[in-house]
XYZ file of C-alpha atoms in Angstrom:
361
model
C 0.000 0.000 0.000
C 2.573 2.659 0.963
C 4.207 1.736 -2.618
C 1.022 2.790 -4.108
C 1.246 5.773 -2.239
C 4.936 6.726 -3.262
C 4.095 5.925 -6.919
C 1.125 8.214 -7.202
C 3.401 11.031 -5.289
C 5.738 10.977 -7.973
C 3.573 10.714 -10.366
C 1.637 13.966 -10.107
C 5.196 15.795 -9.164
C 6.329 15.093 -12.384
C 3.081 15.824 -13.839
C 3.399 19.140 -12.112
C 6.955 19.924 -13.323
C 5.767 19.067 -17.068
C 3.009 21.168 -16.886
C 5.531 24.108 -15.753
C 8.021 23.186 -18.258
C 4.998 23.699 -21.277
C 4.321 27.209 -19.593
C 7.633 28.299 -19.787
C 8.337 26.923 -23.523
C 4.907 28.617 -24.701
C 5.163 31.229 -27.207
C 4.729 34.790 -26.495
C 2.271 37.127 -28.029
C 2.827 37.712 -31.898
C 3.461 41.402 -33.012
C 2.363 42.573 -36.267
C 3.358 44.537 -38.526
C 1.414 47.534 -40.143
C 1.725 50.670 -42.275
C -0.351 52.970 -43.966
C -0.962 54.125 -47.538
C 0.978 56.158 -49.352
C -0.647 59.480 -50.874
C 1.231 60.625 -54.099
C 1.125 61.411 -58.060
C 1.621 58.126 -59.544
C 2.518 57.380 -63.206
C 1.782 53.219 -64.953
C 2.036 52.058 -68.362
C -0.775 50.467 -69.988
C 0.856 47.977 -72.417
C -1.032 47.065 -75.878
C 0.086 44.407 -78.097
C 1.245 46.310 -81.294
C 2.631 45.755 -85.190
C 5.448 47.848 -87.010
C 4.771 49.238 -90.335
C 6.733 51.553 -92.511
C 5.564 54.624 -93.532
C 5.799 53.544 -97.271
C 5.536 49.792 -97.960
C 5.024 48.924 -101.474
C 5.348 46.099 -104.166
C 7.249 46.548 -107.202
C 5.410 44.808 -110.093
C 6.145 44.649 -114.026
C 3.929 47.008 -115.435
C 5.064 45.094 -118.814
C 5.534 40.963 -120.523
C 8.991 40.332 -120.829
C 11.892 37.952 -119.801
C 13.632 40.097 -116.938
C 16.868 41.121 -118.434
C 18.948 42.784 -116.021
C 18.870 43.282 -111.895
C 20.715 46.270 -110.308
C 20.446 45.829 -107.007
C 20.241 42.719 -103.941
C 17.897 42.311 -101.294
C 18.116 44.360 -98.043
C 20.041 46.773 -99.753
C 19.142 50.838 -99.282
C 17.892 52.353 -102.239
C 17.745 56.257 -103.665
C 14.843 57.579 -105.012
C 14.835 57.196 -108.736
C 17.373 54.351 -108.903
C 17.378 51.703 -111.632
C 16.512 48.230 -110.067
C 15.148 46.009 -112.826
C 15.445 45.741 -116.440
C 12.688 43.885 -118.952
C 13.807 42.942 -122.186
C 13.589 46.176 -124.130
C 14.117 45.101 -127.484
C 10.300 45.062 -128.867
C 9.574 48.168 -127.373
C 12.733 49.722 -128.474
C 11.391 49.180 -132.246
C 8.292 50.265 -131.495
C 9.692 53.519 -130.425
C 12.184 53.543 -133.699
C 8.974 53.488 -135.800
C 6.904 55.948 -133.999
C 9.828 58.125 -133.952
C 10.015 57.942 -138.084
C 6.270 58.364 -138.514
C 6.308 61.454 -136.298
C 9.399 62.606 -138.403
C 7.602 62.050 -141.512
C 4.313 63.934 -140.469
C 6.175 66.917 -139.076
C 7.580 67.141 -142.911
C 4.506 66.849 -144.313
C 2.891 69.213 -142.092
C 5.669 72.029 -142.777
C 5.064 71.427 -146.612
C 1.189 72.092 -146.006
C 1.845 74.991 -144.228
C 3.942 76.441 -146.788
C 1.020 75.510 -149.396
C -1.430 77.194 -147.343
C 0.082 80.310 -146.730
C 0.813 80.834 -150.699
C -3.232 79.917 -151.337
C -2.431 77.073 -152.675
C -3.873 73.997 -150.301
C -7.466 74.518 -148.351
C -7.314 75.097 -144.673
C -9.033 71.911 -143.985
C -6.057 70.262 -145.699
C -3.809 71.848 -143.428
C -6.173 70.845 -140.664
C -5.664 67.342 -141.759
C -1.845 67.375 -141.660
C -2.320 68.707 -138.442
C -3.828 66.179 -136.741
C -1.872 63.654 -138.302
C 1.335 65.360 -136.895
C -0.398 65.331 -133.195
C -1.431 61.802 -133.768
C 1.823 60.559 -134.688
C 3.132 62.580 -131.898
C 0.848 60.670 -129.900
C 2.419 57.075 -130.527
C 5.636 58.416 -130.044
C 4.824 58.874 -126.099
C 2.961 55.870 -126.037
C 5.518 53.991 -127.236
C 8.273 56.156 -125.144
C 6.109 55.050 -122.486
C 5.890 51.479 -123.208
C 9.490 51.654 -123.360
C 9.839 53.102 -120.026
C 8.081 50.920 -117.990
C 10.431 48.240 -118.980
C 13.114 49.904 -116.616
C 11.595 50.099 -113.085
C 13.127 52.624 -111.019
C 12.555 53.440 -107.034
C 9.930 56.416 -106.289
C 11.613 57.110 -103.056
C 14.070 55.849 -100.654
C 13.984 52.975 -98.605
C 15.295 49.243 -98.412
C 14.653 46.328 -101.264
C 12.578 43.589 -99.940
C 12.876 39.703 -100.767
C 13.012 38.883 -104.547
C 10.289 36.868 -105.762
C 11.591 36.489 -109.353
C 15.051 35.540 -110.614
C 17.067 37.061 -113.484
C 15.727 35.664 -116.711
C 12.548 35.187 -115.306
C 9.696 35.433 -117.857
C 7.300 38.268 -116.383
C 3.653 38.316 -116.706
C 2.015 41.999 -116.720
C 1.561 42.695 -112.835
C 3.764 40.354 -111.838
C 5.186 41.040 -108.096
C 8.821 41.473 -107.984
C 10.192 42.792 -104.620
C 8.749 45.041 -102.215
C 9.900 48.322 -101.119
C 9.880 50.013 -97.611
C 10.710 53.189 -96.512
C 12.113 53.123 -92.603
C 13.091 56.473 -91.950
C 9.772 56.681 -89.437
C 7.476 53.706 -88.470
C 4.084 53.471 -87.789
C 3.345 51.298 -84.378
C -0.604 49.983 -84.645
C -2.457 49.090 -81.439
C -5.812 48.326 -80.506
C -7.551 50.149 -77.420
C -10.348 48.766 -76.022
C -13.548 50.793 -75.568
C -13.436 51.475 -71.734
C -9.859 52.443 -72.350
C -10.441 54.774 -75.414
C -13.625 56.593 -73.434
C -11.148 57.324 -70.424
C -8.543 59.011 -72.632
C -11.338 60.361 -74.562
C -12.727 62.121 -71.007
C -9.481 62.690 -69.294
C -6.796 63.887 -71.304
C -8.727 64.654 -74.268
C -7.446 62.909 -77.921
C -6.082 65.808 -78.752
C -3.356 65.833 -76.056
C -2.634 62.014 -75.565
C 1.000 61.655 -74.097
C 4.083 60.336 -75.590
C 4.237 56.722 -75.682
C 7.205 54.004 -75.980
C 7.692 50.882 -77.813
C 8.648 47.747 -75.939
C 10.382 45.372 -78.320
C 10.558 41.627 -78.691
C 13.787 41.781 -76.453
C 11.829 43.880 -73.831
C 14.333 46.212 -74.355
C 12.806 49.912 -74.612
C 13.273 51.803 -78.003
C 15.643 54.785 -77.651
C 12.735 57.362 -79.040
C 9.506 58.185 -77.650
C 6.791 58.024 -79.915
C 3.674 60.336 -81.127
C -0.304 59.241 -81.500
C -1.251 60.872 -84.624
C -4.148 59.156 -86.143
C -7.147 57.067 -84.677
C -9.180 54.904 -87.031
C -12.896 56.371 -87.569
C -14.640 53.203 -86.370
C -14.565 50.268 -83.794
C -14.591 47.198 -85.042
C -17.829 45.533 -83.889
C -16.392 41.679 -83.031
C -13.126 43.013 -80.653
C -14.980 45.991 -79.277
C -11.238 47.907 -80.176
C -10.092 51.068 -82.380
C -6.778 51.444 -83.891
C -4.539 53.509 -82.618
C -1.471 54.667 -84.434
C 1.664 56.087 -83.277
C 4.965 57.361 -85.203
C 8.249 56.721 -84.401
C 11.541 58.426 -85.702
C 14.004 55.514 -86.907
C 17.290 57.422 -87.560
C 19.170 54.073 -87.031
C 16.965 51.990 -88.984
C 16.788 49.435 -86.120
C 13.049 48.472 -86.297
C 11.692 46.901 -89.365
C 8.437 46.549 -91.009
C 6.287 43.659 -89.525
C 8.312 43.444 -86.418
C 5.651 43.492 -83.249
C 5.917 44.330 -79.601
C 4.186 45.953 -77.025
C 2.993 50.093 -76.711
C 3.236 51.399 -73.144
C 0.816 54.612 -72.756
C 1.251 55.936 -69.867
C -1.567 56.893 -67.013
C -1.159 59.566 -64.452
C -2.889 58.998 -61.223
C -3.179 62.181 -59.564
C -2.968 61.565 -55.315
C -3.330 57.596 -55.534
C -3.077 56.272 -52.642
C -0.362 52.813 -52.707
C -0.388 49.937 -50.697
C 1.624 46.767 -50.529
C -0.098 43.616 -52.606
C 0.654 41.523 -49.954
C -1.445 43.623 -47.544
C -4.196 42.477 -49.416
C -6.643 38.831 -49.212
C -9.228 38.068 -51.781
C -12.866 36.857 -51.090
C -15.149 35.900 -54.024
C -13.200 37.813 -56.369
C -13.219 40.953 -54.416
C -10.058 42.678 -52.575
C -10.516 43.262 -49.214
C -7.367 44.690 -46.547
C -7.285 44.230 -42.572
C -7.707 48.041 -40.958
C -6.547 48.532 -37.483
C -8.518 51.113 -35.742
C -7.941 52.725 -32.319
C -8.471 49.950 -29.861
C -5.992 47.698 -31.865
C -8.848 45.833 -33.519
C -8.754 44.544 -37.005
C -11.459 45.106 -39.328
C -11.544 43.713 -42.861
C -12.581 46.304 -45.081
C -13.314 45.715 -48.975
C -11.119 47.858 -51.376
C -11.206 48.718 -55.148
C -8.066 48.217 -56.785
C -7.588 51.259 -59.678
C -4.252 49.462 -61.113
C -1.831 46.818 -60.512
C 1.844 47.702 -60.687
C 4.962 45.065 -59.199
C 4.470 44.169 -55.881
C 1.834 47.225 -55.554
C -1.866 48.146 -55.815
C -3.198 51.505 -56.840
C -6.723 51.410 -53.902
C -9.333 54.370 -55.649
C -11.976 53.014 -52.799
C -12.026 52.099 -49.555
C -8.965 53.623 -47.690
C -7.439 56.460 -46.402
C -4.304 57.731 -45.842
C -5.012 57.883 -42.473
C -5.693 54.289 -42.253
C -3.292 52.106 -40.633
C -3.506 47.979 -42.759
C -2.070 45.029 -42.075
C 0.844 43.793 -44.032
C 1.579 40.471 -42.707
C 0.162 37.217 -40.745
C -3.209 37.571 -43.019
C -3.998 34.061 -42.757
C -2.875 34.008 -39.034
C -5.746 36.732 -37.831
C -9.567 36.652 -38.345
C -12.003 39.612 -38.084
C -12.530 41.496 -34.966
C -9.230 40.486 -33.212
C -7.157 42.351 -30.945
C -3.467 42.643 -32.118
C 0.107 44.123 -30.957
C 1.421 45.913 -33.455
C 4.244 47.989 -34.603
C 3.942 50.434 -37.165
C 7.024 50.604 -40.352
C 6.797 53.662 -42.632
C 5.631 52.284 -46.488
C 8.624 54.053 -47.975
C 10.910 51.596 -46.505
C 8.566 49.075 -47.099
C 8.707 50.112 -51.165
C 12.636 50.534 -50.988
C 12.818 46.950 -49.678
C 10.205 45.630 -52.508
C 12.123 47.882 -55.466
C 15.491 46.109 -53.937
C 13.711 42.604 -54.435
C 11.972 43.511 -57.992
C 16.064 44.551 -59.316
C 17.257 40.892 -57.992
């Protein structure tokens, strides 16, 4: 019996001292962090998925039949204005020419003769009305034919850069028939398409007559060197995207974009006051953002928020905050509605220095 007694002694002293030991390893109240908004003139990019053209893209086609004789230049190459590029066989249309020539010759003779005839009385006016018009006419077929002639050289009607040949030299050429294509580079027009909502808020805010400056993000996501200027929006949306064309100009000095290259437009949007808060201050219920606001007796409340933009690491709130407002910026899923916290309160600029640090890396 007094074994029984010793073993249930010891028992609840060690039971005792176990108990002690779990009060001294529990953990001490959390402390959470918290900050408040940040009130200041803010400036995103909107990003649209655009298409590079050149001011002047245009196909070079035979404007005659004839076996291509002669080619002057080589693809990718930069070409003046009026330079000789392709040669048809000339040969037909260089007799043609030899003839019309001699028949023009031959009825500015007979013409002169007339006239001599008519002034001495001796040949009716209408006769020398008739040797008139057969001078013009034969005049006529002359510049025809020079013409015909002429389009068997094709030359370039302005500057820019020779395309990819599609015919070979010796190449028999139908009337029409594409050759090469032509662009001029020295500026570029960058398409985009804006959707509705968007085009309404430029429309109403900054007015389309005094949209900003825009820049081109190219397939590299490298920035082009030159800002570029909205100049023309199309007259109509197009009824199965909801969108309207946009198009801006860039200056190309260096001739580093190309027609049909593609990349992205950043416009940018000023908010005026916005008020900034971390994204990870933020929890999401039902699709709708909603923040944890600490008010005066240390109590959080959950409070749903409209997000105005989305930038890295940061949301752009147009409802439901102040800047008076003190949120929660970590333990969300560790706290629930109407709980009392400790807290300690970090200024959101060094918050943002810290999250600009960690976008670089």
């Amino acid at each position: 019996m007094k074994r029984i007694l010793i073993l249930i002694c010891l028992l609840a002293i060690l039971g005792n001292t176990a108990c002690q030991h779990k009060k001294e390893a529990g953990h001490p109240e959390s402390t959470y962090r918290i900050t408040s908004p940040i009130k200041m003139d803010t400036v995103v990019f909107q990003e649209y998925v655009s298409q590079v053209h050149s001011i002047q893209h245009i196909e070079l086609r035979a404007l005659e039949k004839g076996y291509l004789q002669k080619v002057f230049v080589d693809e990718g190459q930069f070409i003046k204005k009026g330079q000789l590029m392709f040669q048809i066989m000339p040969l037909i249309y260089e007799a043609e020419k030899q003839r019309a020539e001699a028949e023009a010759d031959f009825a500015k003779i007979e013409f002169n003769n007339t006239q001599s005839l008519a002034d001495s009385n001796i040949v009716s006016s209408n006769e020398l009305a008739m040797s008139r018009a057969k001078l013009a006419k034969a005049t006529a077929e002359l510049n025809l034919a020079k013409a015909h002639l002429g389009f068997t050289e094709i030359r370039a009607p302005f500057d820019g850069i020779m395309g990819r040949f599609h015919v070979r030299l010796g190449s028999l050429l139908d009337e029409g028939e594409l050759l090469a294509t032509l662009s001029d580079n020295s500026k570029m027009w960058v398409y985009f398409n804006v959707p509705e909502s968007e085009y309404l808020d430029l429309a109403t805010s900054t007015g389309l007559e005094n949209l900003p400056e825009v820049q081109f993000k190219m397939a590299n996501n490298q920035n082009f060197e030159y800002a570029g200027h909205i100049e023309t929006i199309e007259a109509d949306f197009n009824n199965e995207t909801g969108n309207i064309a946009f198009r801006a100009t860039f200056p190309n000095d260096k001739g580093l974009l190309r027609h049909g290259e593609t990349g992205n437009i950043l416009m940018p949007i000023i908010f005026k006051d916005a008020l900034i808060i971390p994204q990870k201050a933020t929890f999401e219920i039902l699709d709708k953002k909603f923040v944890f606001i600490v008010d005066e007796t240390n109590t959080l409340r959950s409070t749903e928020i409209t997000i105005a933009h989305e930038i890295p690491h940061l949301f752009i709130v147009s409802e439901g905050l102040k800047p008076t407002d003190k949120v929660l910026i970590d333990g969300l899923r560790k706290v629930k509605n109407n709980q009392t916290i400790k807290h300690e309160f970090l200024d959101q600029r060094d918050i943002l220095a810290d999250l600009n640090l960690l976008h670089a890396e």
